[in-house]
């Protein structure tokens, strides 16, 4: 992904190599793994821009803005559009073990007929990060796309580009997907600006940037995706922490609580092995965002100076018993968690390099990152409202 961008033109489809930088891919991966919900298909997870706004993480739409602009320009240029295209949908989508999709076009439902063009950006790579998941076109060249982080596939969303995705057999395949429409009534920008105007408070107070979990069924993975039965499956926020070696400890004994929605909103601390990290997170989504931020930026913290004390204590027996009871509330089948989310190579690497000192630095760095994006959003929103379009506002304009 460090190489210059290269393009392959194939008539009704375009392949762009190295379109996204390594850091852009990793930042979007961080956003997805710390905010996603169960998706529209079995073993698929998604993060939409409207969901980020609804969960008090509106600032996290900012990294998408320049990417959406660049992709829209490429689509219009390649297909010779003499009119303004509108972004119809933007979403991060991950495919875990067991997911696949058969032959289809992207406008194959009555409610999708407004989709004219599609862009699929790969955020990680076949072989290194997942197995399976090859993308196939039914006819024409290239017949098969081998996902590689940073590459983008652009194509018409109609029956001229019927395609499929092979089953994922290991790991998690990460993509950023955008669809474009000629019809202004499906303009995603206008809808997002309305949501921002309704939900966004113009205040730099850091507490406004702390995430608020959505309804618990949005995070509940069931083997039967058509069912949200919490007698089966697991909570994906808890699961993503679990596969990285973390457990949760609430300040008060919650082993009696059977309401997952209530638990998602409770303050908590993190544990690893026998150690309890004495820092309180406002809720599970707050903890998950910091943990995933640490995974993304861990190399940056090795040479940083610690200005705050890192307090870690040994877990007591009663505390151990409490989080063991909690585990049975968040996951009815821990083996299923490991099957869906565990990438052995990544997890072993994360476990080997972890230390609480670096993690303490990550908390402060995450807070700075959130405040920076929050300021950018505050400065950009008035311009977006005037233009009724989401675009990268230059520093001079701000």
Coordinates of N, CA and C in Angstrom, one line a residue, residues 234-330:
X234 N -23.6 -14.1 21.2 CA -22.8 -13.3 22.1 C -22.9 -11.8 21.7
X235 N -22.5 -11.0 22.6 CA -22.4 -9.6 22.4 C -21.1 -9.3 21.7
X236 N -21.1 -8.6 20.5 CA -19.9 -8.4 19.7 C -18.9 -7.4 20.4
X237 N -19.4 -6.4 21.2 CA -18.5 -5.5 21.8 C -17.7 -6.3 22.8
X238 N -18.3 -7.1 23.7 CA -17.6 -7.9 24.6 C -16.7 -8.9 23.9
X239 N -17.1 -9.5 22.8 CA -16.4 -10.5 22.0 C -15.1 -9.9 21.5
X240 N -15.2 -8.7 20.9 CA -13.9 -8.1 20.3 C -12.9 -7.8 21.4
X241 N -13.4 -7.5 22.6 CA -12.4 -7.3 23.7 C -11.9 -8.7 24.2
X242 N -12.7 -9.7 24.2 CA -12.3 -11.0 24.7 C -11.2 -11.6 23.8
X243 N -11.3 -11.5 22.5 CA -10.3 -12.1 21.6 C -9.0 -11.4 21.7
X244 N -9.0 -10.2 22.2 CA -7.7 -9.5 22.4 C -7.2 -9.7 23.8
X245 N -7.8 -10.5 24.7 CA -7.3 -10.8 26.0 C -7.8 -10.0 27.1
X246 N -8.9 -9.2 26.9 CA -9.4 -8.4 28.0 C -10.7 -9.0 28.6
X247 N -10.9 -8.7 29.8 CA -12.2 -9.0 30.5 C -12.7 -7.7 31.1
X248 N -14.0 -7.8 31.6 CA -14.6 -6.6 32.1 C -14.9 -6.8 33.6
X249 N -14.8 -5.7 34.4 CA -15.2 -5.7 35.8 C -15.9 -4.5 36.1
X250 N -17.2 -4.6 36.5 CA -18.0 -3.5 36.9 C -17.8 -3.2 38.4
X251 N -18.0 -1.9 38.7 CA -17.7 -1.5 40.1 C -18.6 -2.2 41.1
X252 N -19.8 -2.5 40.7 CA -20.7 -3.2 41.5 C -21.0 -4.6 41.0
X253 N -21.4 -5.5 41.8 CA -21.7 -6.9 41.3 C -22.9 -6.9 40.4
X254 N -22.6 -7.3 39.1 CA -23.7 -7.3 38.1 C -24.1 -8.7 37.7
X255 N -23.6 -9.7 38.5 CA -23.9 -11.0 38.1 C -25.3 -11.4 38.1
X256 N -26.1 -10.6 38.9 CA -27.6 -10.9 39.0 C -28.3 -10.3 37.8
X257 N -27.6 -9.4 37.1 CA -28.3 -8.6 36.0 C -28.5 -9.5 34.7
X258 N -29.7 -9.5 34.2 CA -30.0 -10.2 33.0 C -30.2 -9.3 31.8
X259 N -30.1 -8.0 32.0 CA -30.4 -7.0 31.0 C -29.1 -6.5 30.4
X260 N -28.8 -7.1 29.2 CA -27.6 -6.7 28.5 C -27.5 -5.2 28.2
X261 N -28.7 -4.6 27.8 CA -28.7 -3.2 27.5 C -28.3 -2.3 28.7
X262 N -28.7 -2.8 29.9 CA -28.2 -2.0 31.1 C -26.7 -2.2 31.3
X263 N -26.2 -3.4 31.1 CA -24.8 -3.6 31.3 C -23.9 -2.8 30.3
X264 N -24.4 -2.6 29.0 CA -23.6 -1.9 28.0 C -23.4 -0.5 28.4
X265 N -24.3 0.1 29.3 CA -24.2 1.5 29.7 C -23.5 1.7 31.0
X266 N -23.1 0.6 31.7 CA -22.5 0.7 33.0 C -21.0 1.1 32.9
X267 N -20.5 1.9 33.9 CA -19.0 2.1 34.0 C -18.3 0.8 34.3
X268 N -17.1 0.7 33.8 CA -16.3 -0.6 34.0 C -14.8 -0.3 34.0
X269 N -14.1 -1.4 34.4 CA -12.7 -1.4 34.3 C -12.3 -2.6 33.5
X270 N -11.0 -2.6 33.0 CA -10.5 -3.7 32.2 C -9.6 -4.6 33.0
X271 N -9.6 -5.9 32.7 CA -8.6 -6.8 33.3 C -7.9 -7.6 32.2
X272 N -6.7 -8.0 32.5 CA -6.0 -9.0 31.6 C -5.3 -10.0 32.5
X273 N -5.6 -11.3 32.3 CA -5.0 -12.3 33.2 C -5.4 -12.0 34.6
X274 N -4.3 -11.9 35.5 CA -4.5 -11.6 36.9 C -4.6 -10.1 37.3
X275 N -4.5 -9.3 36.2 CA -4.3 -7.8 36.5 C -5.6 -7.0 36.3
X276 N -5.8 -6.1 37.1 CA -6.9 -5.1 37.0 C -6.4 -3.7 36.8
X277 N -6.8 -3.1 35.7 CA -6.3 -1.8 35.3 C -7.2 -0.8 36.0
X278 N -6.7 0.0 36.9 CA -7.5 0.9 37.7 C -7.8 2.2 37.0
X279 N -8.5 2.1 35.9 CA -9.0 3.3 35.1 C -10.5 3.0 34.8
X280 N -11.4 3.9 35.1 CA -12.8 3.7 34.8 C -13.2 4.2 33.4
X281 N -13.8 3.3 32.6 CA -14.4 3.7 31.4 C -15.9 3.9 31.5
X282 N -16.5 4.9 30.8 CA -17.9 5.2 31.0 C -18.8 4.1 30.6
X283 N -18.5 3.3 29.6 CA -19.3 2.2 29.2 C -18.4 1.3 28.3
X284 N -19.0 0.2 27.9 CA -18.3 -0.8 27.1 C -17.8 -0.3 25.8
X285 N -18.6 0.6 25.1 CA -18.1 1.2 23.9 C -16.9 2.1 24.0
X286 N -16.9 2.8 25.1 CA -15.8 3.7 25.4 C -14.5 2.8 25.6
X287 N -14.6 1.7 26.4 CA -13.5 0.8 26.5 C -13.0 0.2 25.2
X288 N -14.0 -0.2 24.4 CA -13.7 -0.8 23.1 C -13.0 0.1 22.2
X289 N -13.4 1.4 22.1 CA -12.8 2.4 21.3 C -11.3 2.6 21.7
X290 N -11.1 2.6 23.0 CA -9.7 2.8 23.4 C -8.8 1.6 23.1
X291 N -9.4 0.4 23.3 CA -8.6 -0.8 23.0 C -8.3 -0.9 21.6
X292 N -9.3 -0.7 20.7 CA -9.0 -0.7 19.3 C -8.1 0.4 18.8
X293 N -8.1 1.5 19.4 CA -7.2 2.6 19.1 C -5.8 2.2 19.5
X294 N -5.7 1.5 20.6 CA -4.4 1.0 21.0 C -3.8 0.0 20.0
X295 N -4.7 -0.9 19.5 CA -4.3 -1.9 18.5 C -3.8 -1.2 17.3
X296 N -4.5 -0.1 16.9 CA -4.1 0.7 15.7 C -2.8 1.4 15.8
X297 N -2.6 2.1 17.0 CA -1.5 3.0 17.1 C -0.4 2.5 18.1
X298 N -0.4 1.2 18.4 CA 0.5 0.7 19.4 C 2.0 1.0 19.1
X299 N 2.5 0.9 17.9 CA 3.9 1.3 17.6 C 4.3 2.7 18.0
X300 N 3.3 3.6 18.0 CA 3.6 5.0 18.3 C 3.8 5.3 19.8
X301 N 3.4 4.3 20.6 CA 3.5 4.6 22.1 C 4.8 4.1 22.7
X302 N 5.6 3.3 21.9 CA 6.8 2.7 22.5 C 7.8 3.8 23.0
X303 N 7.9 4.9 22.3 CA 8.9 5.9 22.7 C 8.3 7.1 23.4
X304 N 7.0 7.0 23.7 CA 6.3 8.2 24.3 C 6.6 8.2 25.8
X305 N 6.5 9.4 26.4 CA 6.7 9.5 27.8 C 5.4 9.5 28.5
X306 N 5.4 8.8 29.7 CA 4.2 8.7 30.5 C 4.1 9.8 31.5
X307 N 3.1 10.6 31.4 CA 2.9 11.7 32.4 C 1.9 11.3 33.5
X308 N 1.2 10.3 33.3 CA 0.2 9.8 34.3 C 0.6 8.5 34.8
X309 N 0.2 8.3 36.1 CA 0.6 7.0 36.7 C -0.3 5.9 36.2
X310 N 0.4 4.8 36.0 CA -0.3 3.6 35.5 C -0.5 2.7 36.8
X311 N -1.8 2.5 37.2 CA -2.1 1.8 38.4 C -2.7 0.4 38.0
X312 N -2.0 -0.6 38.3 CA -2.5 -2.0 38.0 C -2.4 -2.8 39.3
X313 N -3.5 -3.5 39.7 CA -3.5 -4.3 40.9 C -3.8 -5.7 40.5
X314 N -3.5 -6.6 41.5 CA -3.8 -8.0 41.3 C -5.3 -8.3 41.6
X315 N -6.0 -9.0 40.8 CA -7.4 -9.3 41.0 C -7.6 -10.2 42.2
X316 N -8.6 -9.9 43.0 CA -9.0 -10.7 44.2 C -9.8 -11.9 43.7
X317 N -10.0 -12.8 44.5 CA -10.7 -14.0 44.2 C -12.2 -13.6 43.9
X318 N -12.8 -12.7 44.7 CA -14.2 -12.3 44.5 C -14.3 -11.6 43.2
X319 N -13.3 -10.8 42.8 CA -13.4 -10.1 41.5 C -13.4 -11.1 40.4
X320 N -12.5 -12.1 40.5 CA -12.5 -13.1 39.5 C -13.8 -13.8 39.3
X321 N -14.4 -14.1 40.4 CA -15.7 -14.8 40.3 C -16.8 -13.9 39.7
X322 N -16.7 -12.6 39.9 CA -17.6 -11.7 39.3 C -17.5 -11.6 37.8
X323 N -16.3 -11.5 37.3 CA -16.2 -11.4 35.8 C -16.4 -12.8 35.1
X324 N -16.2 -13.9 35.8 CA -16.6 -15.2 35.3 C -18.1 -15.3 35.1
X325 N -18.8 -14.8 36.1 CA -20.3 -14.8 36.0 C -20.8 -13.9 34.9
X326 N -20.1 -12.8 34.7 CA -20.5 -11.8 33.6 C -20.2 -12.4 32.3
X327 N -19.2 -13.2 32.1 CA -18.9 -13.8 30.8 C -20.1 -14.6 30.3
X328 N -20.8 -15.3 31.2 CA -21.9 -16.1 30.8 C -23.1 -15.3 30.3
X329 N -23.1 -14.0 30.7 CA -24.2 -13.1 30.3 C -23.9 -12.5 28.9
X330 N -22.6 -12.2 28.6 CA -22.2 -11.6 27.4 C -22.0 -12.7 26.3

